[in-house]
mmCIF file of C-alpha atoms and ligand atoms in Angstrom:
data_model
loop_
_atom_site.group_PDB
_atom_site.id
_atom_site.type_symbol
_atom_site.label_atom_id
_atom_site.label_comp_id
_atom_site.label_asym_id
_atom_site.label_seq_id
_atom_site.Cartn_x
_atom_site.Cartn_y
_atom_site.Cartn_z
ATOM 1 C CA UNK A 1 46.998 -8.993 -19.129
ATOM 2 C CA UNK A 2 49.543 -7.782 -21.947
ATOM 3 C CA UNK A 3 52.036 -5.186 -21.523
ATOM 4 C CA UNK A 4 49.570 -2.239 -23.092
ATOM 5 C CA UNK A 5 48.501 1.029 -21.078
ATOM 6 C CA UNK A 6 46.225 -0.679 -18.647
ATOM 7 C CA UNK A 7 42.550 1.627 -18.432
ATOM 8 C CA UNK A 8 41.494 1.413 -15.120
ATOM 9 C CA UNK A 9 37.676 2.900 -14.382
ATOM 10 C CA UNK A 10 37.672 0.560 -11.312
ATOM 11 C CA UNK A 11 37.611 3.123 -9.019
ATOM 12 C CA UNK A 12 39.015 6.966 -8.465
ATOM 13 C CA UNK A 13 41.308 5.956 -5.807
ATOM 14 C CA UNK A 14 43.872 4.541 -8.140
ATOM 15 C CA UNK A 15 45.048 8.136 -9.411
ATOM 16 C CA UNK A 16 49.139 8.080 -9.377
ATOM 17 C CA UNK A 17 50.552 11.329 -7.771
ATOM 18 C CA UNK A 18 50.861 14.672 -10.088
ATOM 19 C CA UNK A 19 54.897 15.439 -10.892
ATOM 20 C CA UNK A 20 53.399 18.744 -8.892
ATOM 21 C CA UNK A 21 52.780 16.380 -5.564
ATOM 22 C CA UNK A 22 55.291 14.806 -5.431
ATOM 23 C CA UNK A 23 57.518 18.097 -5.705
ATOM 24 C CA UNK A 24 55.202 19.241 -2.805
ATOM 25 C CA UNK A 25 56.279 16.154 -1.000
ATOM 26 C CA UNK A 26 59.810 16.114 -1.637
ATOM 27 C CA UNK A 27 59.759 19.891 -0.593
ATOM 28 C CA UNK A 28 57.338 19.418 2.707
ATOM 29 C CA UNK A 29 58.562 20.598 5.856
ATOM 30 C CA UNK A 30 57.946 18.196 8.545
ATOM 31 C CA UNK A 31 57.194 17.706 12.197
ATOM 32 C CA UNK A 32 55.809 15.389 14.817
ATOM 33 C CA UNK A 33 51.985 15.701 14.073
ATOM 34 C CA UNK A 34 51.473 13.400 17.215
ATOM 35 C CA UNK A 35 52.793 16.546 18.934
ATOM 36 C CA UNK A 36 50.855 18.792 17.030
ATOM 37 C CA UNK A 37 53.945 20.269 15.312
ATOM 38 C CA UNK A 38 53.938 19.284 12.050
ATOM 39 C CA UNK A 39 53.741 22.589 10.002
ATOM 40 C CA UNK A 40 52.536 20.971 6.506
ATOM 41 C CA UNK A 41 49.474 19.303 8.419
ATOM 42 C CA UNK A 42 48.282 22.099 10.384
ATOM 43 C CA UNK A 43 48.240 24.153 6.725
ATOM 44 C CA UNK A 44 46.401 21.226 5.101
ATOM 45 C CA UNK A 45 43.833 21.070 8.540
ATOM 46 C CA UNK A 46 43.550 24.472 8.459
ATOM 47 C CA UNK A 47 42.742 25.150 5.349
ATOM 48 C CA UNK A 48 40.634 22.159 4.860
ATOM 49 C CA UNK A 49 38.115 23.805 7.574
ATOM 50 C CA UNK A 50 38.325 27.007 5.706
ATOM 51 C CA UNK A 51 36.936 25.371 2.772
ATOM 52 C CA UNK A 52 33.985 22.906 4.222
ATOM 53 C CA UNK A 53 33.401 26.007 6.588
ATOM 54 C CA UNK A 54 33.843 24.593 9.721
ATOM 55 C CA UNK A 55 36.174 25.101 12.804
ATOM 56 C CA UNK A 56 38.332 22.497 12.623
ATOM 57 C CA UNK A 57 39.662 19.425 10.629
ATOM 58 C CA UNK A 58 41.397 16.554 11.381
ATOM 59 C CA UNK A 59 44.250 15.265 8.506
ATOM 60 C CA UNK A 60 43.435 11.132 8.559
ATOM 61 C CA UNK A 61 44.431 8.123 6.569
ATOM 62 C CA UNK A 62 41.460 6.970 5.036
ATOM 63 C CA UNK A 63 38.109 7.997 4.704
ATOM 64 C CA UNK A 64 36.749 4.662 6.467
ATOM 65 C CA UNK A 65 38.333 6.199 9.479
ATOM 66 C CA UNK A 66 36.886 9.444 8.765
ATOM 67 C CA UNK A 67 33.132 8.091 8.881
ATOM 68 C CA UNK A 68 34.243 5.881 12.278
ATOM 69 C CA UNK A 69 35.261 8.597 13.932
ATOM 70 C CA UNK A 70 32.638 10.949 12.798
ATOM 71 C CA UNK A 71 29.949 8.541 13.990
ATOM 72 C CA UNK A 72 31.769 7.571 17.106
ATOM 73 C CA UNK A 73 31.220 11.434 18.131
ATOM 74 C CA UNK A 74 28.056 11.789 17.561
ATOM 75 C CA UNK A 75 26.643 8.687 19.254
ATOM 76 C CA UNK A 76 26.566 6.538 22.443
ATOM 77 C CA UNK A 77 26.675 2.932 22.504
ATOM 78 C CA UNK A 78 23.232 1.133 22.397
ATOM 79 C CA UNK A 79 21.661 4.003 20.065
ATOM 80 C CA UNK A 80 20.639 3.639 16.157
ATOM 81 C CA UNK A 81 22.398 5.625 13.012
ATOM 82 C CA UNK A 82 20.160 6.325 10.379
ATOM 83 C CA UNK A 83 20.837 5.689 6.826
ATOM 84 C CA UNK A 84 20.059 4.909 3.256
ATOM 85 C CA UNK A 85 20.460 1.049 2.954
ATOM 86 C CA UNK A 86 23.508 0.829 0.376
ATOM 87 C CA UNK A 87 25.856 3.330 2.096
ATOM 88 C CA UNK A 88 29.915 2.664 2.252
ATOM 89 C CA UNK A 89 29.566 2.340 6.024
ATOM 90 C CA UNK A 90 27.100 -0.174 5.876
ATOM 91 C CA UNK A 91 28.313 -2.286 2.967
ATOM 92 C CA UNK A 92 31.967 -1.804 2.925
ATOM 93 C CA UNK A 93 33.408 -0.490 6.535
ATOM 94 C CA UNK A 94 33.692 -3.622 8.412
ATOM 95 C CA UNK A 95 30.433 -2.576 10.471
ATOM 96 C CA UNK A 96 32.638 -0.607 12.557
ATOM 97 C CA UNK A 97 29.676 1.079 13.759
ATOM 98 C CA UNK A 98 28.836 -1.618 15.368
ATOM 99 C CA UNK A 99 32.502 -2.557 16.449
ATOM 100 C CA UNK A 100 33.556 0.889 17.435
ATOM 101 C CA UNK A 101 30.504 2.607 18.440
ATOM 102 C CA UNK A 102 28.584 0.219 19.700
ATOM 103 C CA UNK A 103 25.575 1.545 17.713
ATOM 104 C CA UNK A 104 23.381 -0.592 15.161
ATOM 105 C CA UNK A 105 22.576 1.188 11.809
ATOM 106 C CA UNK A 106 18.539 1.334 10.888
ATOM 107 C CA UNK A 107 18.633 1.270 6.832
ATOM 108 C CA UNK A 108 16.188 3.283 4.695
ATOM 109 C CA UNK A 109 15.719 1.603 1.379
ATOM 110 C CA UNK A 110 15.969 4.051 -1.667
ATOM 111 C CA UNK A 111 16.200 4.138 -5.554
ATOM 112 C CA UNK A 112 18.921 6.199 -5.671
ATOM 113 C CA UNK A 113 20.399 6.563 -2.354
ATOM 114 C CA UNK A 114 18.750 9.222 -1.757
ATOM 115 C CA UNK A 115 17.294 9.913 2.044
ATOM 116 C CA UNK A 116 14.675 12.360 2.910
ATOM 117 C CA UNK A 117 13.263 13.799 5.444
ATOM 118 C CA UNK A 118 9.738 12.290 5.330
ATOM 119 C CA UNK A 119 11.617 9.035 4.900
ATOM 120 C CA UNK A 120 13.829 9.653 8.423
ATOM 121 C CA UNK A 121 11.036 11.386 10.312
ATOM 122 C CA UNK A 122 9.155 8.467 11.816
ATOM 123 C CA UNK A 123 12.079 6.365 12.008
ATOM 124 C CA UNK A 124 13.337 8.658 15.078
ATOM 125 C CA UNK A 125 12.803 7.169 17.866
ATOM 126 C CA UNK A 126 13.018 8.957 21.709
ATOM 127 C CA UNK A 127 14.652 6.854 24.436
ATOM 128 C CA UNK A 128 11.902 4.342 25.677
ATOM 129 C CA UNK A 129 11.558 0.656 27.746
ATOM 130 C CA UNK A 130 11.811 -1.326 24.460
ATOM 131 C CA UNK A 131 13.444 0.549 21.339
ATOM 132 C CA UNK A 132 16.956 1.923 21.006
ATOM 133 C CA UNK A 133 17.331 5.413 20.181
ATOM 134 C CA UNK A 134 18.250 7.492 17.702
ATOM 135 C CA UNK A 135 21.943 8.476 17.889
ATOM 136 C CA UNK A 136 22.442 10.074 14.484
ATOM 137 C CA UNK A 137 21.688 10.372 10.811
ATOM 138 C CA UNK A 138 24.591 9.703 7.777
ATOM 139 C CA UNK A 139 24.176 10.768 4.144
ATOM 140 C CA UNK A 140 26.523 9.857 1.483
ATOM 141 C CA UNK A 141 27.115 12.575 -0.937
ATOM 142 C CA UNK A 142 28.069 11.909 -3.654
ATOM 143 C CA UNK A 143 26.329 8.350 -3.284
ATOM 144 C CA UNK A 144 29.066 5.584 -4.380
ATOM 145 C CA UNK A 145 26.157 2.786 -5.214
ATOM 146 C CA UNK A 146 23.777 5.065 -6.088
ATOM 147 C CA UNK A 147 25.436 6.052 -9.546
ATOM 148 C CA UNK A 148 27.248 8.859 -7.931
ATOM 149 C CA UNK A 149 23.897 10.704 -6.961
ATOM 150 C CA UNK A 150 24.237 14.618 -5.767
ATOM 151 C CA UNK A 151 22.016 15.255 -3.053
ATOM 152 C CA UNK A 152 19.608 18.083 -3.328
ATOM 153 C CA UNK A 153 20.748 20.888 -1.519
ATOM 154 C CA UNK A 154 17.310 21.583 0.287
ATOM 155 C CA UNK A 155 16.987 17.738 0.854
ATOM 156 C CA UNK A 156 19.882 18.024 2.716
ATOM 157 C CA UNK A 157 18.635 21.318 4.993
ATOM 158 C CA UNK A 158 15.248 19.819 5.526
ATOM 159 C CA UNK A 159 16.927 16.951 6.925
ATOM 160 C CA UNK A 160 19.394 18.745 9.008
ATOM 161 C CA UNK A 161 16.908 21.253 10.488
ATOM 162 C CA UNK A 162 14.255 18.243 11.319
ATOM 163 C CA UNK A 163 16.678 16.159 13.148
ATOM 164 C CA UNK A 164 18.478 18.998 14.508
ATOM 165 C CA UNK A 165 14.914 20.405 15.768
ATOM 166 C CA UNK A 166 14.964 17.014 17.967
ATOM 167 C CA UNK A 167 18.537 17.020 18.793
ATOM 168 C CA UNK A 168 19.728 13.856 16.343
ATOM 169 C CA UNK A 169 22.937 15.487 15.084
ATOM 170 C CA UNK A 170 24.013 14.120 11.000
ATOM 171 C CA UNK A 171 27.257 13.028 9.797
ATOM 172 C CA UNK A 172 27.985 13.375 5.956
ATOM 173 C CA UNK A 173 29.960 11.126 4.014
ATOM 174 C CA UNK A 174 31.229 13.279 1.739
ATOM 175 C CA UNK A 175 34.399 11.022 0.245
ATOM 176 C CA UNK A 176 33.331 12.547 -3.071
ATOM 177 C CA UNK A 177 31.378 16.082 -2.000
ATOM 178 C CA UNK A 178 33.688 18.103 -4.174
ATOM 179 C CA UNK A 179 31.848 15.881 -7.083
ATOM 180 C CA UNK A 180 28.168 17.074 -5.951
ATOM 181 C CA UNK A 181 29.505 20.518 -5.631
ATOM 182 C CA UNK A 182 30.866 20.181 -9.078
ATOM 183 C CA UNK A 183 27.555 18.998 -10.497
ATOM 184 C CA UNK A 184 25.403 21.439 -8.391
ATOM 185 C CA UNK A 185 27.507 24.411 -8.740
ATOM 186 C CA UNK A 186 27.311 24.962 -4.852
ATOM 187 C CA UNK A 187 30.440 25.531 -3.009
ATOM 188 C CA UNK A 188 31.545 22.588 -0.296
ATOM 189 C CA UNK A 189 31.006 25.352 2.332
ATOM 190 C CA UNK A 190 27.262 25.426 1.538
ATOM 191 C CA UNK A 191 26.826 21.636 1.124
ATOM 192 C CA UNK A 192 28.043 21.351 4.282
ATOM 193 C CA UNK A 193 27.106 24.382 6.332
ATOM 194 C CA UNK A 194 24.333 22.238 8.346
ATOM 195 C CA UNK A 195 25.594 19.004 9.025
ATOM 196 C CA UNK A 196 27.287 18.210 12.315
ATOM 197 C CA UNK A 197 30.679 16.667 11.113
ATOM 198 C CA UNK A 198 31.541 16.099 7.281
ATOM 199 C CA UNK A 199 34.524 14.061 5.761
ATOM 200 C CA UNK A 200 35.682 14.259 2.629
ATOM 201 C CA UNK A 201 38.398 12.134 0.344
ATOM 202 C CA UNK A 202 41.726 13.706 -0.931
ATOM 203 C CA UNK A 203 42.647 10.233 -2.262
ATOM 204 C CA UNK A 204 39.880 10.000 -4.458
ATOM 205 C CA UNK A 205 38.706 12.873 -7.505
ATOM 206 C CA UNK A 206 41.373 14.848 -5.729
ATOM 207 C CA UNK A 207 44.223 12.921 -6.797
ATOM 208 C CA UNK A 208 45.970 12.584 -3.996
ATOM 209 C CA UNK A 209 47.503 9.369 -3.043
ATOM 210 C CA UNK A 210 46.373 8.973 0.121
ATOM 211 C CA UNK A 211 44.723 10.604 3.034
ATOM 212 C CA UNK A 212 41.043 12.354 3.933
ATOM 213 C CA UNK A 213 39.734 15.150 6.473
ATOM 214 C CA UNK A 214 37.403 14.869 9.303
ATOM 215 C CA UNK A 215 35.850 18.680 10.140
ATOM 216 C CA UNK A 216 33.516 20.110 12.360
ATOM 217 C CA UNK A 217 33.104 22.064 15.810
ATOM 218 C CA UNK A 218 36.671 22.793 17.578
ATOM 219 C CA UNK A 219 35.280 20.614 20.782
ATOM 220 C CA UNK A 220 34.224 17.740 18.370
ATOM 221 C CA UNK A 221 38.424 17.463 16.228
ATOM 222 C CA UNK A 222 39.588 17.567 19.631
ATOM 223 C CA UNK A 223 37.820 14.235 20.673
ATOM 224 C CA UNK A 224 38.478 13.153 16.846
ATOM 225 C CA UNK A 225 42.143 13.431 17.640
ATOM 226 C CA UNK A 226 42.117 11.104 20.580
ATOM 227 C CA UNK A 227 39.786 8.710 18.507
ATOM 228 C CA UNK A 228 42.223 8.988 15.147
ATOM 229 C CA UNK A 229 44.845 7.977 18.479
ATOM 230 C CA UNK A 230 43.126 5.481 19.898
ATOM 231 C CA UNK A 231 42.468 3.850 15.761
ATOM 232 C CA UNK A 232 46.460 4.224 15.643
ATOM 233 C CA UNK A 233 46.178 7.174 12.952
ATOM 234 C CA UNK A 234 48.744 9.149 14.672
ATOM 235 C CA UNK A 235 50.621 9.609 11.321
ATOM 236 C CA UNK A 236 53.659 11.470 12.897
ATOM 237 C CA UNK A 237 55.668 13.467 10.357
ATOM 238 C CA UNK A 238 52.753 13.515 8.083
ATOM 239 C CA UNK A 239 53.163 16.552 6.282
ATOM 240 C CA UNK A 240 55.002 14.505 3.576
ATOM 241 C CA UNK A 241 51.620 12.986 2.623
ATOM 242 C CA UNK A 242 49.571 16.019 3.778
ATOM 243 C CA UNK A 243 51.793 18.570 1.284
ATOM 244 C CA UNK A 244 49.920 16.159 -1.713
ATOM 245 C CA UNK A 245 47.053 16.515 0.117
ATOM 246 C CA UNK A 246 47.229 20.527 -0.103
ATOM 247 C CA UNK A 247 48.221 20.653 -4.024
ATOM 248 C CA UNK A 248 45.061 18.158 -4.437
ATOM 249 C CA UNK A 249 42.610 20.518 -2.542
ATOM 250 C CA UNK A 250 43.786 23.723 -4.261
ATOM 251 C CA UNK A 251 44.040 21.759 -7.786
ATOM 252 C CA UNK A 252 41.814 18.526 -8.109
ATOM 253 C CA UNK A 253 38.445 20.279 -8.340
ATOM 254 C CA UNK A 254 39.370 21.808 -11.412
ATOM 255 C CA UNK A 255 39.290 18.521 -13.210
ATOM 256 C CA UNK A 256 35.964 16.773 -12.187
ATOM 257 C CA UNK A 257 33.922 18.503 -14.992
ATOM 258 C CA UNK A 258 36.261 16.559 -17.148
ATOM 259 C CA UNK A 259 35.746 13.342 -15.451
ATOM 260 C CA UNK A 260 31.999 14.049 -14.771
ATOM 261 C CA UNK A 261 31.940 14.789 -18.878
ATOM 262 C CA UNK A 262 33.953 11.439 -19.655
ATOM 263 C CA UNK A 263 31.259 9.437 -17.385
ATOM 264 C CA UNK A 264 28.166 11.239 -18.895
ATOM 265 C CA UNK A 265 29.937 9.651 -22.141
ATOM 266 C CA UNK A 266 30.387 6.577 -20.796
ATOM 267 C CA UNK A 267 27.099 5.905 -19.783
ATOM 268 C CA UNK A 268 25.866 6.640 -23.236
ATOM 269 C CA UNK A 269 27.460 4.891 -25.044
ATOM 270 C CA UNK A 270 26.906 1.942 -22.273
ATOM 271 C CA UNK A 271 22.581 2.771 -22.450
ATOM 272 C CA UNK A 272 23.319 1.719 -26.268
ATOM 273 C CA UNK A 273 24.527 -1.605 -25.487
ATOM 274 C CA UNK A 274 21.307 -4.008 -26.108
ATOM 275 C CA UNK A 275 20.304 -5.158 -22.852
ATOM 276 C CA UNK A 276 22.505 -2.518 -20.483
ATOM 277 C CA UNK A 277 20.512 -0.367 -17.842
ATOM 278 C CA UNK A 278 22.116 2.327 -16.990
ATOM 279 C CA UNK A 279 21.820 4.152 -13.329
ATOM 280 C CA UNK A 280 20.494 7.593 -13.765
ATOM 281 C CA UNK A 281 23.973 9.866 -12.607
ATOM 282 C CA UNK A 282 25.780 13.332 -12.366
ATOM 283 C CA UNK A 283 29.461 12.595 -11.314
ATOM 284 C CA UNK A 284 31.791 10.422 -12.224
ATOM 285 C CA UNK A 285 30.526 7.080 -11.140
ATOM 286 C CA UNK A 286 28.315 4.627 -13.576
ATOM 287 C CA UNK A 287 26.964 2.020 -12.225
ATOM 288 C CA UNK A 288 24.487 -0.282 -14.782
ATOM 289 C CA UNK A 289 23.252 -3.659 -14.852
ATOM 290 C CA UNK A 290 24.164 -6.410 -17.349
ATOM 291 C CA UNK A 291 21.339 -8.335 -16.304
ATOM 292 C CA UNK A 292 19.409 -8.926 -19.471
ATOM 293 C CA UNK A 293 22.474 -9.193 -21.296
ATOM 294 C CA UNK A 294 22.770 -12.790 -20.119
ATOM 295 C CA UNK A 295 26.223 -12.168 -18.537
ATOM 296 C CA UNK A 296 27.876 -12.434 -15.144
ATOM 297 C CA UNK A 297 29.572 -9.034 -14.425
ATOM 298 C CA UNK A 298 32.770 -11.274 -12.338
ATOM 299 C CA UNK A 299 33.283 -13.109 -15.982
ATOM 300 C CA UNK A 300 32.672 -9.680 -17.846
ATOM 301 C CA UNK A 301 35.297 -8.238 -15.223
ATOM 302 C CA UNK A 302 38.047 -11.304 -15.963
ATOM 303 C CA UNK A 303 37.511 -10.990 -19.751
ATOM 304 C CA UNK A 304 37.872 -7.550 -19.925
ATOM 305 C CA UNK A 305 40.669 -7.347 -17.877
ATOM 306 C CA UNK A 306 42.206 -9.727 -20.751
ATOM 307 C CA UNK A 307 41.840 -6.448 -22.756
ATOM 308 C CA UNK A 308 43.434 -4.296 -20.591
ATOM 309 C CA UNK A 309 40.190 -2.873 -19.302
ATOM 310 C CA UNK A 310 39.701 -2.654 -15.610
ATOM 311 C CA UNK A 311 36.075 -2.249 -14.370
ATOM 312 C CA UNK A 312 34.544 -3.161 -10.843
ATOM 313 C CA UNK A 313 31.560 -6.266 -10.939
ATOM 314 C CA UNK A 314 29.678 -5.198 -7.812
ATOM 315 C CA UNK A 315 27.145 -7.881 -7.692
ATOM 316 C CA UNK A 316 25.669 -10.399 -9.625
ATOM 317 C CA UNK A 317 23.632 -8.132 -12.094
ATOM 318 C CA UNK A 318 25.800 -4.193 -11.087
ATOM 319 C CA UNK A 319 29.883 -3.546 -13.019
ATOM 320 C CA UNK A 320 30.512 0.470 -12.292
ATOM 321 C CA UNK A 321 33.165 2.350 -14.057
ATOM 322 C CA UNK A 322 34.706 5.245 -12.083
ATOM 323 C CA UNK A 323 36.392 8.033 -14.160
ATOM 324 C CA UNK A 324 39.274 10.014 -12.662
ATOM 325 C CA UNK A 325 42.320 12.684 -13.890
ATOM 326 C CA UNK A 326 44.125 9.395 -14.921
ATOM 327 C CA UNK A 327 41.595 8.549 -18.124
ATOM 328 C CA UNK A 328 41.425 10.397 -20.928
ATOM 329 C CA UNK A 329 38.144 10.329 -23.126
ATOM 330 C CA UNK A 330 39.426 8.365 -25.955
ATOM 331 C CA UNK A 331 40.750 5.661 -23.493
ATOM 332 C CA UNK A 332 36.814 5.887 -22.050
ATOM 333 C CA UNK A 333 36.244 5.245 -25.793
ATOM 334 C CA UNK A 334 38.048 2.130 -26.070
ATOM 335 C CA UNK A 335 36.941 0.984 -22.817
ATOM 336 C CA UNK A 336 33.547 1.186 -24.018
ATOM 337 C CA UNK A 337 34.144 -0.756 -27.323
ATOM 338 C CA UNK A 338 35.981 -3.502 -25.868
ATOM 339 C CA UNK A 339 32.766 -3.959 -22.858
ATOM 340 C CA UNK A 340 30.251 -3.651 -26.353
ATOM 341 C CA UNK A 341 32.182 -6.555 -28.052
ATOM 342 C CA UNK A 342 32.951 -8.870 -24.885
ATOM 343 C CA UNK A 343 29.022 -8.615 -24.165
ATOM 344 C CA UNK A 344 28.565 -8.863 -27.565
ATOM 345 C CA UNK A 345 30.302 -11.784 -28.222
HETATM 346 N N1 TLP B 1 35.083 3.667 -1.770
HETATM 347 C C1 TLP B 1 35.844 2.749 -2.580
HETATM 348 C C2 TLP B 1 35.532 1.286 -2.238
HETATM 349 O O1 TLP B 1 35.719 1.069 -0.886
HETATM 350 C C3 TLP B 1 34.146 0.874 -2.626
HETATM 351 C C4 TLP B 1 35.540 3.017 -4.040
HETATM 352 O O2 TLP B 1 36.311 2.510 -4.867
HETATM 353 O O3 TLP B 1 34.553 3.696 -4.340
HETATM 354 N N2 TLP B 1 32.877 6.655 1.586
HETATM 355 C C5 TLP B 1 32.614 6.414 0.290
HETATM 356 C C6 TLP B 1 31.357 6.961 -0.292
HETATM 357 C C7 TLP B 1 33.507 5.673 -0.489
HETATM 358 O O4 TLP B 1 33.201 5.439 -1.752
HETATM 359 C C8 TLP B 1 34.694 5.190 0.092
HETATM 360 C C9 TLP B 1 35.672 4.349 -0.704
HETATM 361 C C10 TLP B 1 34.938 5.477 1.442
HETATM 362 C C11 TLP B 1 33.996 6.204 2.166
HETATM 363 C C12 TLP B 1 36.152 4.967 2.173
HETATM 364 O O5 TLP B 1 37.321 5.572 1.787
HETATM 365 P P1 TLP B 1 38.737 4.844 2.067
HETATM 366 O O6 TLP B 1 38.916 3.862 0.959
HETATM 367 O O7 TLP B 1 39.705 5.974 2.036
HETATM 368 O O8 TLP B 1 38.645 4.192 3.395
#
């Protein structure tokens, strides 16, 4: 790679700190969060749960640790999580399902990513001699491999009220919710108002450069903070990294409909390339398939990067390009040309 601004779309997680978080850090007042008594966490935590309307929230590292933890209170070992077959937690979390809860996941193929409730409903099972039960449901929203898919906000009740009605309580995955609630125009509160426990990503649209929230019931963060323990997430004097996390929350949803725009851009310009399929999409992930170009998305990756274009191959027909605060639109632009000609050429 040459010594030119590098474009990264691999992902939103590679945002640098604002000059205005990193003030915030330098300025943080601090205490043992271990204890409890670190001032600039229990402001993030606090408000956190006033915006996803819940009780409480829990300040954590990443949001791998948020969907372990969230699943390791709703279940018991030997039961079955319900989910769409391409979720992070199955594909990219280690199967610590399986390694911390003890639980196995039953996937739900989709187009999209995603789930319904005719879909779930007969895969709940009661506890019986042969079949393990059903310990909870998970929905990703925004979906990451879906093409950033939003989910309907009635999909999302009628699944909560069905599996609620027979006591099968649903995590969300929510590392990108303030995306869908961009794109749907509903606030996080209301996305989230049914589902048991939600976590959500500061790290990623959010800017921030680290860090995520677990929330739910009071009873449930209390256990979460003996599991975040127990995962060695006591973070101490946090509140330097949490006092980012605040000027993210208050500040980073104002600039998804620019990086929703620059990936509705993107993924024109990318349905014009002969041969490029483009996932249908409403945030700021595109994921398409190079396919029927002829090409190999890992050599498309390592040429590109030549170019000083960074782009993610996710499998041997998917690339995805991620936009985030940290790309402008004319950068997107030239991002786009240089993918046309190396596929081109
Ligand atoms: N996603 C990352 C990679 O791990 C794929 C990315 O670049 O998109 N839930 C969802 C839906 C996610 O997309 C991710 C990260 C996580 C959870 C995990 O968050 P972290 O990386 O903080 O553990």
């Amino acid at each position: 790679m040459n010594h030119r601004t590098v474009i990264d779309l691999r992902s939103d997680t590679v945002t640098k700190p604002t000059l205005a978080m990193r003030q915030a850090m330098f300025d943080a007042e601090v205490g043992d969060d271990v204890y409890g008594e670190d001032p600039t966490v229990n402001r993030l935590e606090a408000r956190a749960a006033e915006i996803v309307g819940k009780e409480a929230a829990l300040f954590l590292p990443t949001g791998t640790m948020g969907n372990t933890i969230g699943i390791k209170l709703l279940t018991e070992h030997g039961q079955e999580v319900i989910a769409d077959s391409r979720v992070h937690i199955v594909d990219w979390e280690l199967s610590m399902t399986a390694w911390f809860s003890g639980c196995q996941m039953r996937t739900v193929e989709t187009t999209d990513g995603i789930l319904t409730w005719d879909r779930i409903r007969g895969l709940i099972k009661p506890v019986t001699f042969n079949a393990a039960p059903t310990g909870a449901i998970t929905i990703e929203n925004t979906h990451n491999l879906g093409g950033g898919r939003v989910y309907p906000q009635e999909v999302i009740d009628e699944i909560c009220d069905g599996a609620h009605e027979r006591d099968v309580p649903v995590h969300m995955d929510g590392a990108r919710v303030f995306n869908a609630a961009t794109a749907s125009g509903r606030s996080v509160r209301e996305i989230a108002a049914k589902v048991d426990t939600i976590t959500f990503c500061l790290s990623k649209g959010l800017g921030a450069p680290m860090g995520s929230i677990i929330a739910g019931s009071r009873p449930l963060m209390d256990r979460a903070r003996l599991l975040r323990k127990r995962l060695g997430g006591g973070m101490r004097q946090a509140g330097v990294l949490a006092a980012a996390g605040l000027v993210a929350l208050e500040h980073g949803p104002a600039q998804l409909p620019n990086d929703h725009a620059n990936a509705r851009f993107i993924a024109t310009r990318l349905a014009e390339i002969e041969g490029v399929i483009v996932f249908p999409g409403e945030t700021n992930i595109v994921i398409f398939d190079i396919a029927a170009t002829g090409r190999i998305p890992r050599e498309v990756s390592a040429q590109l990067r030549e170019r000083g274009v960074l782009m993610s191959a996710f499998s041997d027909r998917l690339m995805r390009a991620v936009t985030h605060r940290d790309v402008t639109r004319e950068q997107c632009e030239t991002a786009i040309g240089e993918l046309a000609d190396v596929i081109g050429g």
